[in-house]
Coordinates of C-alpha atoms in Angstrom, one line a residue:
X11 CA 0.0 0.0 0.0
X12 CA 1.7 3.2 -0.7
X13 CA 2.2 6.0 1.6
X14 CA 3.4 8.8 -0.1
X15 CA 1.1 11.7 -1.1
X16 CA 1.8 11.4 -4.5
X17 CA 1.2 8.0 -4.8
X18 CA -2.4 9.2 -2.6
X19 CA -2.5 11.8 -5.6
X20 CA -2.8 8.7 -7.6
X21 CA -4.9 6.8 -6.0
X22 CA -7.0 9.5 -5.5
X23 CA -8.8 9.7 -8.5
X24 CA -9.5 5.9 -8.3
X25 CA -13.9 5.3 -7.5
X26 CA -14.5 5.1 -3.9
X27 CA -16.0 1.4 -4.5
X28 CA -12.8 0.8 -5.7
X29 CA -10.8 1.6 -3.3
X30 CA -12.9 0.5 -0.8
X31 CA -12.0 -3.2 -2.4
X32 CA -8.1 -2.7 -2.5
X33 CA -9.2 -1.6 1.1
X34 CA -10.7 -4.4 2.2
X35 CA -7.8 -6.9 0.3
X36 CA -5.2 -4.9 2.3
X37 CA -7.6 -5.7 5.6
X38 CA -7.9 -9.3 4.5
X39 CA -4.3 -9.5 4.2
X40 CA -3.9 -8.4 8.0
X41 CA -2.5 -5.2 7.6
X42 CA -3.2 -2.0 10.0
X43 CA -5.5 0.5 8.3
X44 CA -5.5 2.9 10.6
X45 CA -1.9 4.0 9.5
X46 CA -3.7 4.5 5.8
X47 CA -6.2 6.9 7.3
X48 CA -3.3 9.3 7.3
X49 CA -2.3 9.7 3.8
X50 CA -5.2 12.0 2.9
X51 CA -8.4 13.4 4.2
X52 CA -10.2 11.1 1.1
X53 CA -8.6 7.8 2.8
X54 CA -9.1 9.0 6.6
X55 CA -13.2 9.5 5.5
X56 CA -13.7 6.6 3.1
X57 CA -12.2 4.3 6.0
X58 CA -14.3 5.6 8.6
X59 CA -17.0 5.0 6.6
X60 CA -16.6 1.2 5.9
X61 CA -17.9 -0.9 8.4
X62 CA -16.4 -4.3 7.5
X63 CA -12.6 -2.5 8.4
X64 CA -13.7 -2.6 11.7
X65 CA -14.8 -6.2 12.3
X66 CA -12.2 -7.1 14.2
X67 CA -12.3 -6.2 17.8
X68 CA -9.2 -7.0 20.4
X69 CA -10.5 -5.8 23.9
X70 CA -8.5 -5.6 27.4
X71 CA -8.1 -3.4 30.3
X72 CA -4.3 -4.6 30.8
X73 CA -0.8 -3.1 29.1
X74 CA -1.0 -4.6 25.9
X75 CA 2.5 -5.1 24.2
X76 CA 3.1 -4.2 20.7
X77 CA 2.4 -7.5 19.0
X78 CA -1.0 -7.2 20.3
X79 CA -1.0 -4.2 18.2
X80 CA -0.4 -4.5 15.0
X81 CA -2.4 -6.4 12.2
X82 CA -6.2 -5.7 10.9
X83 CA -7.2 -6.1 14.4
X84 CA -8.2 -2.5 16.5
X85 CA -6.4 -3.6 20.1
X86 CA -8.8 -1.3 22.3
X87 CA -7.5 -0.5 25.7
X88 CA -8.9 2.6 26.0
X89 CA -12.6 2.7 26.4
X90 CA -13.3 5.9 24.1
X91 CA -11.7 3.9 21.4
X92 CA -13.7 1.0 21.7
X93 CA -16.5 2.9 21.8
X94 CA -15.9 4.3 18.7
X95 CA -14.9 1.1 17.3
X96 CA -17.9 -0.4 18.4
X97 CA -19.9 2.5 16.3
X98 CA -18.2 2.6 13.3
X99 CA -18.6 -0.9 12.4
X100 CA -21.8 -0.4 12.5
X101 CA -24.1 -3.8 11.4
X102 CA -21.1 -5.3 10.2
X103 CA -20.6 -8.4 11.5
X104 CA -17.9 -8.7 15.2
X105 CA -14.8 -10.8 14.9
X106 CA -14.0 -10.2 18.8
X107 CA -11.4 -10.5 21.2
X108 CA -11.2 -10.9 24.8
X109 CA -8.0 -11.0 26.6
X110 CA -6.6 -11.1 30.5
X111 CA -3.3 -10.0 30.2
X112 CA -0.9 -10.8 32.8
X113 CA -1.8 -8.9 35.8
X114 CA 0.8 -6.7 37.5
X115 CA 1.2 -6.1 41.3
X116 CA 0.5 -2.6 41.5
X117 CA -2.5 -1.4 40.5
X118 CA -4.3 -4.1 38.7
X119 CA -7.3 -3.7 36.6
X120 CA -10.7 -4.8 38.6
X121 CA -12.6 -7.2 37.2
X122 CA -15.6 -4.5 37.1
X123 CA -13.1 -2.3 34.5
X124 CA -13.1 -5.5 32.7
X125 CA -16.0 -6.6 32.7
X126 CA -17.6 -2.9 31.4
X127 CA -15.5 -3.4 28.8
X128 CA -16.5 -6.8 27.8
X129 CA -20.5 -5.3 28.1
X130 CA -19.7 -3.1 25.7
X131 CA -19.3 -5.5 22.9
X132 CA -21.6 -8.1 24.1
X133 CA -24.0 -5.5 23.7
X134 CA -24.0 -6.6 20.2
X135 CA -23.6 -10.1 20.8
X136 CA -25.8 -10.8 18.2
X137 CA -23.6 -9.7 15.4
X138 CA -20.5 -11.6 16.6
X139 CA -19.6 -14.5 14.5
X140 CA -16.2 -14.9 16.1
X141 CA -15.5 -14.9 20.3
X142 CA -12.2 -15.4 21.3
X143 CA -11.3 -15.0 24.7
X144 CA -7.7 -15.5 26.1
X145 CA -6.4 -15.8 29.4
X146 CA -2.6 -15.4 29.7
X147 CA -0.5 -17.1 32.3
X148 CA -0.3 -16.1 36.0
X149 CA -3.8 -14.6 35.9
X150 CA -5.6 -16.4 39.2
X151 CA -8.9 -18.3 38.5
X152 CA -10.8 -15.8 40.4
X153 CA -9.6 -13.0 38.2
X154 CA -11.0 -14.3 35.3
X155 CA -14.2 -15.7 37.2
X156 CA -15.3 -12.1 38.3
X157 CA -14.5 -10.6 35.2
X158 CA -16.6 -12.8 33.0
X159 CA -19.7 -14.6 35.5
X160 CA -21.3 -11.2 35.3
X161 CA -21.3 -10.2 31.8
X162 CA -23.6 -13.1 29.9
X163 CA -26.5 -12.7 31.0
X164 CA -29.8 -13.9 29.5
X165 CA -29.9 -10.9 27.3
X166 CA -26.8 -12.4 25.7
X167 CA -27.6 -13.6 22.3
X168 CA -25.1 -15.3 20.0
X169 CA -27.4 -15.6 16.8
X170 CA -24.7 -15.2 14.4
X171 CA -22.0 -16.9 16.5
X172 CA -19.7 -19.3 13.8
X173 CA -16.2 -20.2 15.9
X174 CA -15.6 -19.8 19.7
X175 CA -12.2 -19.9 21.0
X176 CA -11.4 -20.3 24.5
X177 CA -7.6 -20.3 25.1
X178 CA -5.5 -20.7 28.3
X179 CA -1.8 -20.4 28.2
X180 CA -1.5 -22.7 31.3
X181 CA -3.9 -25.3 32.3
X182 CA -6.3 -23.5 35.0
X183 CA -8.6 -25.9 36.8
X184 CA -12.2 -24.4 37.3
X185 CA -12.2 -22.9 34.6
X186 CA -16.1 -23.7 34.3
X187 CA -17.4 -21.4 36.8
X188 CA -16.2 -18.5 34.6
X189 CA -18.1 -19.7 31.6
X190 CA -20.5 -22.3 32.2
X191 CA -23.4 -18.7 31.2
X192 CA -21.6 -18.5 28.3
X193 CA -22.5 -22.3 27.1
X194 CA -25.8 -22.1 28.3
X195 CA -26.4 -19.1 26.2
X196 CA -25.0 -20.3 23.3
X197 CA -27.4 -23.1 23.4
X198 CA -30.3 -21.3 24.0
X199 CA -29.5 -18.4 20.7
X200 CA -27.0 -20.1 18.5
X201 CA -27.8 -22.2 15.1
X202 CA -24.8 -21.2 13.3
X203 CA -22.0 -22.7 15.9
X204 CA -19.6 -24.7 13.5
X205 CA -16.3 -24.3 14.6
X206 CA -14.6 -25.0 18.2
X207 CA -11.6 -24.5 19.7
X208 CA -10.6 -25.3 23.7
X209 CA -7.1 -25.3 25.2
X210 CA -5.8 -26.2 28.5
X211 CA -9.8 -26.0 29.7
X212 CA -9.5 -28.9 31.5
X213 CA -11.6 -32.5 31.3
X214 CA -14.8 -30.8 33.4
X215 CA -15.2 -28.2 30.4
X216 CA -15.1 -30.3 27.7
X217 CA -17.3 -33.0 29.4
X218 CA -20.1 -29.8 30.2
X219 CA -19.6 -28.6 26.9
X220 CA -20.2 -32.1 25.1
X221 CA -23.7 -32.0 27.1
X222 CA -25.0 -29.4 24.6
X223 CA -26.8 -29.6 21.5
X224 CA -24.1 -27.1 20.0
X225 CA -21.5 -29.5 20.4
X226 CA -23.1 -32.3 17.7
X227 CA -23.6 -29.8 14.8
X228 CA -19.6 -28.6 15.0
X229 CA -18.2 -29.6 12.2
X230 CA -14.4 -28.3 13.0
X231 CA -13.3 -29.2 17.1
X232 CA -9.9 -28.7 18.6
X233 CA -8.8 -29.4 21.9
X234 CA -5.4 -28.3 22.7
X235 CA -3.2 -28.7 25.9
X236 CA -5.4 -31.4 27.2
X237 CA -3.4 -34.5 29.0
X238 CA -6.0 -36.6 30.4
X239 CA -7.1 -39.3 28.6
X240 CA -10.7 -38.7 26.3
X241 CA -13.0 -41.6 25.4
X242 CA -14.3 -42.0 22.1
X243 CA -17.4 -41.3 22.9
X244 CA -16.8 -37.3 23.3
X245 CA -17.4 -36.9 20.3
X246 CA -20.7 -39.3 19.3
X247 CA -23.4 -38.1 17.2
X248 CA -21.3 -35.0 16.0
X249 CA -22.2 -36.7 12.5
X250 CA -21.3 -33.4 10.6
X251 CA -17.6 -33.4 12.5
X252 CA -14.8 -32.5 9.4
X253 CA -12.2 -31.7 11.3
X254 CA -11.5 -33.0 14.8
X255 CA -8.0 -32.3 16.8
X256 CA -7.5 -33.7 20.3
X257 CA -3.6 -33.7 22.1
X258 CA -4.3 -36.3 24.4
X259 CA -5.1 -40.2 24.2
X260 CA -8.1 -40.9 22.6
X261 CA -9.5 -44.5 24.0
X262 CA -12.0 -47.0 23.4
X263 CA -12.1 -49.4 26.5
X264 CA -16.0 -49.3 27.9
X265 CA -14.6 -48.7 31.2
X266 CA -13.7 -44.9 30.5
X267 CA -17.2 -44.6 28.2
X268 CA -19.3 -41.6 28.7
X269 CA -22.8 -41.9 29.3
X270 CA -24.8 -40.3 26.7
X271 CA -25.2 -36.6 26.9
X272 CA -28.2 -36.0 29.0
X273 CA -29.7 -32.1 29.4
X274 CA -32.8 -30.6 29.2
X275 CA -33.2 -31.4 25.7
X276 CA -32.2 -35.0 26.5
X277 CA -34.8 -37.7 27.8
X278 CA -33.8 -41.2 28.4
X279 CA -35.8 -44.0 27.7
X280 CA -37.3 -45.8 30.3
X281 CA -38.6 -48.9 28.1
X282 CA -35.0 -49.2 26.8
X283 CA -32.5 -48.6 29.5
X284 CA -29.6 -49.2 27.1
X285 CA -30.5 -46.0 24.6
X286 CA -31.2 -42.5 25.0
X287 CA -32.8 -40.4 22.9
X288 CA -31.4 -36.8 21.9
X289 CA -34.5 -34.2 20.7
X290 CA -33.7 -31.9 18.8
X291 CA -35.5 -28.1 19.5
X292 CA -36.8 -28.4 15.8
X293 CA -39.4 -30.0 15.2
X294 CA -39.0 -30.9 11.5
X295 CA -36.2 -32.6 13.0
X296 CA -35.7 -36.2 13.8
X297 CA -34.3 -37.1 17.7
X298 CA -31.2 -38.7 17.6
X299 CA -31.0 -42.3 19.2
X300 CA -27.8 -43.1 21.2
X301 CA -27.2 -46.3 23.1
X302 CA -26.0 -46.7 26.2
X303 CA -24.1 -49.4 26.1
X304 CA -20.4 -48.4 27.5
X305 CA -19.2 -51.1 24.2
X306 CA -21.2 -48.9 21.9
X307 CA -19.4 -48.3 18.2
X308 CA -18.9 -44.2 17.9
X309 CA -19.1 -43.5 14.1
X310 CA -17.3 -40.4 12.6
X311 CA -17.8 -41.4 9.1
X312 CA -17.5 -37.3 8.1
X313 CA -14.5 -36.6 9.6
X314 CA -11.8 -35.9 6.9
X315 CA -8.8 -34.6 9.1
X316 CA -8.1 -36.1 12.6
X317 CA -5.3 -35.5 14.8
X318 CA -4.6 -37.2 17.9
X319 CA -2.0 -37.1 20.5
X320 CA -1.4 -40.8 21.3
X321 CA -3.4 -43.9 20.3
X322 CA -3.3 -47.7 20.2
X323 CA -3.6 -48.4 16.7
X324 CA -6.4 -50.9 17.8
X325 CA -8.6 -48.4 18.8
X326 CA -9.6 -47.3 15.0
X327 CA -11.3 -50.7 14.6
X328 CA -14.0 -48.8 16.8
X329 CA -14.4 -45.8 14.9
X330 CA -15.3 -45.8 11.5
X331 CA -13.4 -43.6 9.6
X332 CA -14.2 -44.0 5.7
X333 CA -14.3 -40.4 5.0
X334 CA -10.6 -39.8 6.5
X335 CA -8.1 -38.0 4.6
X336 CA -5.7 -37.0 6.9
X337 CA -4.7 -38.3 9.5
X338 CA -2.0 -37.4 12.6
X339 CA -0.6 -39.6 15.0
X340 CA 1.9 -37.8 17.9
X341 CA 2.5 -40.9 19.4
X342 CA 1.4 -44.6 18.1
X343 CA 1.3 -46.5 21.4
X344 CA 2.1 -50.1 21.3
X345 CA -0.6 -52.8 21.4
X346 CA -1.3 -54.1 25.1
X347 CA -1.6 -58.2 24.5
X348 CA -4.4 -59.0 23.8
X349 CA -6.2 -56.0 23.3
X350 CA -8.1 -56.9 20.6
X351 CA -10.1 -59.5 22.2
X352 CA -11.8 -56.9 24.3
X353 CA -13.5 -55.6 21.0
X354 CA -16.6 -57.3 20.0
X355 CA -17.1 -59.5 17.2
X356 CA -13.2 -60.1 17.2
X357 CA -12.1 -64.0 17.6
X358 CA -10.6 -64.7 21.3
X359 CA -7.5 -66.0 19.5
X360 CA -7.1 -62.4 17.2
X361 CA -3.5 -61.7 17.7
X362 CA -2.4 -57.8 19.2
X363 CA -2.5 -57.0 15.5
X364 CA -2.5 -58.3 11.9
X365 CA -0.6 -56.2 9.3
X366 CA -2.0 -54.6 6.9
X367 CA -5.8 -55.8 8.6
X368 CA -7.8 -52.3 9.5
X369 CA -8.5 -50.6 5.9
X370 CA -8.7 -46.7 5.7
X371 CA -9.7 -46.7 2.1
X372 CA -9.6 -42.7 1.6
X373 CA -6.5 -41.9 3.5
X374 CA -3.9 -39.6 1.4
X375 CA -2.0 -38.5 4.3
X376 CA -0.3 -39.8 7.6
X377 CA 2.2 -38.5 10.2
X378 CA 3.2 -40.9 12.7
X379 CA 5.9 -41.3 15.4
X380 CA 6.2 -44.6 16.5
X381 CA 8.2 -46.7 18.8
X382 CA 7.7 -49.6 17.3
X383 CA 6.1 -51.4 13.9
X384 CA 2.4 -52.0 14.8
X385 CA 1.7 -48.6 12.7
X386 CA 1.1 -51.4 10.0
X387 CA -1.3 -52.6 11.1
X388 CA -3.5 -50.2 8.9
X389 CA -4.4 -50.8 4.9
X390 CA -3.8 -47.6 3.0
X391 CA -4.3 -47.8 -0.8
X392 CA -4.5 -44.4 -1.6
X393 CA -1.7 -43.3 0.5
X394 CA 0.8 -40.3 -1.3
X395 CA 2.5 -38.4 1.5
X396 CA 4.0 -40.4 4.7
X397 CA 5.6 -38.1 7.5
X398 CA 7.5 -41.1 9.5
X399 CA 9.3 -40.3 12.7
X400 CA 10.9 -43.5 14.5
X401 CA 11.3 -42.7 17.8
X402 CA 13.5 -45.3 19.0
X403 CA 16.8 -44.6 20.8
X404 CA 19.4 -47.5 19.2
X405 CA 19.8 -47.4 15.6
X406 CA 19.3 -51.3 15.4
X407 CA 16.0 -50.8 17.2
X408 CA 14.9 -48.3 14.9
X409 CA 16.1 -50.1 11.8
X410 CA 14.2 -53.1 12.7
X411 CA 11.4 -50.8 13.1
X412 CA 11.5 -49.5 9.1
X413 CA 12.4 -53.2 7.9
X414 CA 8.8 -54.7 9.3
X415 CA 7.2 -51.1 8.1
X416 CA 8.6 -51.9 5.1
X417 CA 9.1 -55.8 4.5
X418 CA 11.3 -57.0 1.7
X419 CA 8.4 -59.1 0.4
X420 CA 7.4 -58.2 -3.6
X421 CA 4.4 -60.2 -3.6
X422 CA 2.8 -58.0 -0.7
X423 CA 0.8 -55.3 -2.2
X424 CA -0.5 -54.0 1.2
X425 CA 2.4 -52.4 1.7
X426 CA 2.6 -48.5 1.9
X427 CA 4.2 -46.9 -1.1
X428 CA 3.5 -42.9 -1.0
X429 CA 4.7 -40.9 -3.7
X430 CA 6.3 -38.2 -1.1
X431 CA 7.9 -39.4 2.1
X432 CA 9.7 -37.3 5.1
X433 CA 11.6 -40.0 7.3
X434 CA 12.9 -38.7 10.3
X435 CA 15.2 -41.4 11.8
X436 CA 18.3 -42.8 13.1
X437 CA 18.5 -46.3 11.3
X438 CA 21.6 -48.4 9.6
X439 CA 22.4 -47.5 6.1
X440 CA 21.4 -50.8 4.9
X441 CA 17.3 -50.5 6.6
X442 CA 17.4 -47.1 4.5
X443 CA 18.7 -48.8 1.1
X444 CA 16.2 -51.8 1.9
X445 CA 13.2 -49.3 2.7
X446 CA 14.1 -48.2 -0.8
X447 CA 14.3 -50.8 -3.0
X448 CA 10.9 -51.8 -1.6
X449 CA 8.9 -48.3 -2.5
X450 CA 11.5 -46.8 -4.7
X451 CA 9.1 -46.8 -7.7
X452 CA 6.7 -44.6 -6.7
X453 CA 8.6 -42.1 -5.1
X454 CA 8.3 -38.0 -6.4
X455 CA 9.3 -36.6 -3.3
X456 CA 12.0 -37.7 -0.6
X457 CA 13.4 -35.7 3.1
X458 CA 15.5 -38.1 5.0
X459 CA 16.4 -36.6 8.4
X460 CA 19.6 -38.8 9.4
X461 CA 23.0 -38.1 11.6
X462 CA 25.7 -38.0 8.2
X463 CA 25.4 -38.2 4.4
X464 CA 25.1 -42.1 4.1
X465 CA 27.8 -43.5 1.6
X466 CA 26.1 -46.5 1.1
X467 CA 23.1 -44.4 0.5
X468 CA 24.7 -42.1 -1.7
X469 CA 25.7 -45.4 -3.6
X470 CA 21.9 -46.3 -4.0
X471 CA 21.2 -43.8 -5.2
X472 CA 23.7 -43.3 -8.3
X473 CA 22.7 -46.9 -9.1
X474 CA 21.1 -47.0 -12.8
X475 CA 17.7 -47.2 -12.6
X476 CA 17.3 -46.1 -9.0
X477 CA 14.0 -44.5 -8.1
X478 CA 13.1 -43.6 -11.5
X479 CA 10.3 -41.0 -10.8
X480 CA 12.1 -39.4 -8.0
X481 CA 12.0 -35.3 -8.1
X482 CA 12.6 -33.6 -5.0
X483 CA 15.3 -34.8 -2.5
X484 CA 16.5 -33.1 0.6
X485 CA 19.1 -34.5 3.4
X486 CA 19.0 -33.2 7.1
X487 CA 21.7 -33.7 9.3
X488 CA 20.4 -33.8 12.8
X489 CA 23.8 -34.2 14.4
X490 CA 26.8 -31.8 14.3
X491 CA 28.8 -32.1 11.0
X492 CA 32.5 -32.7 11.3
X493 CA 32.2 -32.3 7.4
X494 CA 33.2 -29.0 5.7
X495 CA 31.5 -27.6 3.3
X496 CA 33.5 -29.0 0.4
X497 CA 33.1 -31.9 1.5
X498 CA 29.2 -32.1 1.4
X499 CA 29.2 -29.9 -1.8
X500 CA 31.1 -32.7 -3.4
X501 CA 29.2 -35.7 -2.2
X502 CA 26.0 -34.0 -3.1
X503 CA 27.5 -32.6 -6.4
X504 CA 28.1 -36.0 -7.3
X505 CA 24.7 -37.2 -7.3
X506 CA 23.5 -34.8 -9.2
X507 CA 26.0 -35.1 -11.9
X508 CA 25.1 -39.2 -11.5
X509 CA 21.4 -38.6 -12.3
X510 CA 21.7 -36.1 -15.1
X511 CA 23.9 -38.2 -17.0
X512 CA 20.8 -41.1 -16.3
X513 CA 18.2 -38.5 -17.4
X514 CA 16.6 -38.5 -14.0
X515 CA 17.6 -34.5 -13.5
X516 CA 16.7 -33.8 -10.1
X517 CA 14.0 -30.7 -9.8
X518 CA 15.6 -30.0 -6.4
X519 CA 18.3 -31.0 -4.8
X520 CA 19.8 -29.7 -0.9
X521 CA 21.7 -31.1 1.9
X522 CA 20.8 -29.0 5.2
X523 CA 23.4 -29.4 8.2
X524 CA 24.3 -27.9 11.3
X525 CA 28.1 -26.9 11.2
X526 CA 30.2 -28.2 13.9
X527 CA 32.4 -24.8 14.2
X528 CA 34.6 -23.9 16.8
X529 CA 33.2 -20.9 19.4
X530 CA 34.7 -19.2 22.6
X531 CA 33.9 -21.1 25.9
X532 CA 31.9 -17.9 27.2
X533 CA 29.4 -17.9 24.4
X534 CA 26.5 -20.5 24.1
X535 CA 25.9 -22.6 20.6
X536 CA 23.2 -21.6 18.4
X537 CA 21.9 -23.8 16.1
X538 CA 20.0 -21.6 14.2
X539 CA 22.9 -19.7 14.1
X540 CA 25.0 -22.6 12.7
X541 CA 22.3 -24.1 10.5
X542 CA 23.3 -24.1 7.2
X543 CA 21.7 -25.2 3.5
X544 CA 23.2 -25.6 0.0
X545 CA 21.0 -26.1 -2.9
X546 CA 22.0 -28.2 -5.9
X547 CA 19.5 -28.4 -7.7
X548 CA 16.4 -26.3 -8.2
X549 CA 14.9 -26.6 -11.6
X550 CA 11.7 -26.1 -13.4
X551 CA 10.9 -29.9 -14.4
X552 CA 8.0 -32.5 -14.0
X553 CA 8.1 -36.6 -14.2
X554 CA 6.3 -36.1 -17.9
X555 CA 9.0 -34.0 -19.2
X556 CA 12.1 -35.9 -17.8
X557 CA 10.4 -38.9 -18.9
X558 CA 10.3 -37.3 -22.8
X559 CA 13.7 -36.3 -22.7
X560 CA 14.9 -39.5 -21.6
X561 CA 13.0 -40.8 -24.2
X562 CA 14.2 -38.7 -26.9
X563 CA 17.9 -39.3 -25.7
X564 CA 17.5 -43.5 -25.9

């Protein structure tokens, strides 16, 4: 955006509609406007009268530091600017911000100064599709209960309410009591809820928050910082979920079931002790039937993206998944024995796990860390981009790890071969060539994070004929580099040279590293500072067109 008043003059003549879109762009790309309003008298007008610049709404009664500042977002501290924020936006509708900044030991903010502040917006609570509130560390529970128990009331309407965010930057237990009005309001006004987002609200929250009829339309949930264990059955009858993110265990055993959601829109069944029956407050609507039986299947046959902190790979025979695209694993657990034969309808002799036995017949995308091989056990015929991070602490461990991930066994067409792969692990140079000659075919794309620049590697991959479709390769070196420069350049050099001559031209080609160099006792090492990447290769070429000129040259 310029700045200068002749570019203004410029601009100037440009039709307000128009500007008001390159406006609006330069809003949607995050950029302060108020800065603009000071070019010219036409800009400082036009802005003030656009409501849609003045959607976004950051609101606290603490010292906000700069980064709070800048962006699209108007940080109000002062209450005659949020006032006037508040106005000129007009009917536009509120993308809003609450925040408890760290409170200082002299002279603190009350919670009525924040509160007032808060009533201001929520006011117009029924233009606000966005609320985000955010409590940052070392603010007491109490803080934060007296400075939101007071300000939804049952004038509070959230009609247009799409995303809530409730963030806390360290666990706070009781966190409940500050917004349990705020969830009951939401139920009572909202239609449009979609999108969720809780972190470090503790197990209470999320469990008061599933009882809602909110909760089962979202069809985007995160919940972030939370440790504890969650059963499967959080998230039943949410049957338009998309997108679900959880950074704890997910688990299936009956023992840690929920009962079904039960509020004042909830009626169980006497005739039929084992179901309950959800009503919705339409009537055109049919109630939703959910049994009660703590071995009860939970379907989430929508949900495209999942991400999970840890999970016994068993645990997705319960949950149908047909729908699933993406999928992240933290940590793959291993397989208690015999944990399969808790699961209905599985024979009592089922082994842990059968490779290759639990098809996900969508799934394009998977990152995994693993300690250990059972990450096989799932069927994935569609798979094209495998994030793989081995998490085992003695290289033979983890080489034994990538040799049953990846079997030397031609015949097996279960196995995974994505076309992009990012290995990130410490294994022989002879699992790595192996892992290679099994998927090597279909291969585009290829990070290896390793310790050194594998010879026997290197070998591989000069060898006529190697991974024919092969594109993009980059090397990490996780551990300090005793190589110099020249000599990297020269191994990697090679290579290239290698499969140009083959007609497999590489369209890129770097070796990342950390250099090992020599530093004054008194001053600490810094990695980033010591972080270094040459590129080799970086050139404008597909798998058609190298496969043409190779063609041409035979």
């Amino acid at each position: 955006m310029p700045t200068s008043r002749r570019n203004a003059r410029n601009l100037g003549g440009m039709p307000a509609d128009v500007l008001a879109l390159i406006f609006e762009q330069y809003h949607l790309m995050d950029q302060p406007i108020t800065p603009v309003m000071s070019v010219c008298k036409r800009f400082y007008h036009l802005i003030r009268r656009l409501p849609r610049l003045w959607r976004r709404i950051l609101v606290s009664a603490d010292v906000m530091p700069v980064s709070l500042k800048k962006g699209s977002t108007m940080a109000c501290s002062d209450i005659n600017l949020l006032k006037n924020c508040i106005k000129l936006a007009a009917n536009a509708p509120l993308e809003t911000t609450f925040v408890i900044g760290q409170v200082p030991d002299d002279n603190p903010p009350s919670p009525a100064a924040r509160a007032e502040r808060y009533g201001l917006v929520l006011e117009k609570s029924s233009r606000i599709s966005f609320l985000c509130i955010i409590i940052n560390p070392d603010v007491p529970l109490d803080m934060v209960v007296q400075s939101f128990v007071s300000v939804f009331t049952s004038s509070t309407r959230f009609d247009s309410l799409e995303s809530l965010m409730i963030a806390s930057a360290v666990p706070l237990p009781g966190l409940l009591s500050a917004f349990s009005n705020l969830l009951t309001q939401i139920e009572i006004s909202s239609t449009k809820l979609t999108s969720l987002y809780f972190e470090n609200v503790g197990n209470e929250f999320i469990t008061a928050a599933r009882q809602h009829a909110f909760w089962r339309r979202l069809r985007r949930l995160t919940l972030k910082g939370e440790h504890s264990p969650l059963h499967a059955t959080a998230f039943e009858a949410c049957s338009s979920l998309e997108f679900c993110s959880f950074s704890g265990e997910l688990l299936v055993t009956p023992e840690f079931a929920m009962p079904p959601p039960v509020t004042s829109s909830i009626e169980p069944l006497d005739a039929q002790p084992m179901l309950a029956t959800i009503k919705s407050k339409d009537p055109h609507e049919s109630p939703v039937v959910l049994p009660a039986d703590p071995n009860r299947e939970v379907s989430l046959e929508n949900v495209k993206w999942f991400r999970l902190g840890a999970l016994r790979m068993s645990v997705l025979r319960r949950i149908p998944l047909q729908n699933l695209r993406f999928l992240v694993i933290q940590s793959a657990l291993r397989e208690c024995a015999g944990s399969l034969k808790e699961i209905p309808n599985q024979p009592s002799e089922a082994p842990p796990y059968e490779p290759y036995s639990l098809l996900l017949p969508n799934l394009e995308t998977l990152h995994v860390g693993t300690t250990h091989s059972q990450i096989n056990l799932l069927r994935l015929p569609k798979l094209r981009t495998l994030h793989l991070q081995i998490q085992a602490l003695q290289r033979s461990s983890a080489s034994s790890i990538l040799a049953e991930i990846f079997p030397s066994d031609p015949s097996n067409t279960n196995i995974w071969r994505p076309k992009s792969l990012n290995l990130n692990a410490s294994v022989h140079d002879k699992a790595l060539v192996g892992m290679i000659e099994v998927i090597g075919f279909n291969l585009e794309a290829m990070t290896l994070t390793m310790d050194k620049l594998s010879r026997r590697l290197l070998v591989a991959l000069r060898k006529r004929g190697s991974l024919p479709n092969l594109l993009r390769l980059t090397f990490e070196l996780s551990a300090l580099s005793k190589a110099t420069d020249n000599d990297i350049s020269t191994k990697m050099t090679e290579l290239s040279v290698s499969r140009k001559k083959q007609g497999l031209e590489f369209a890129w080609l770097s070796c990342k590293w950390v250099e090992d160099v020599h530093r004054s006792p008194d001053k600490s090492f810094n990695e980033e500072e010591s972080r270094k990447e040459i590129v080799f290769a970086d050139n404008d070429i597909c798998t058609a067109c190298r496969t043409e000129n190779t063609s041409i040259k035979t």
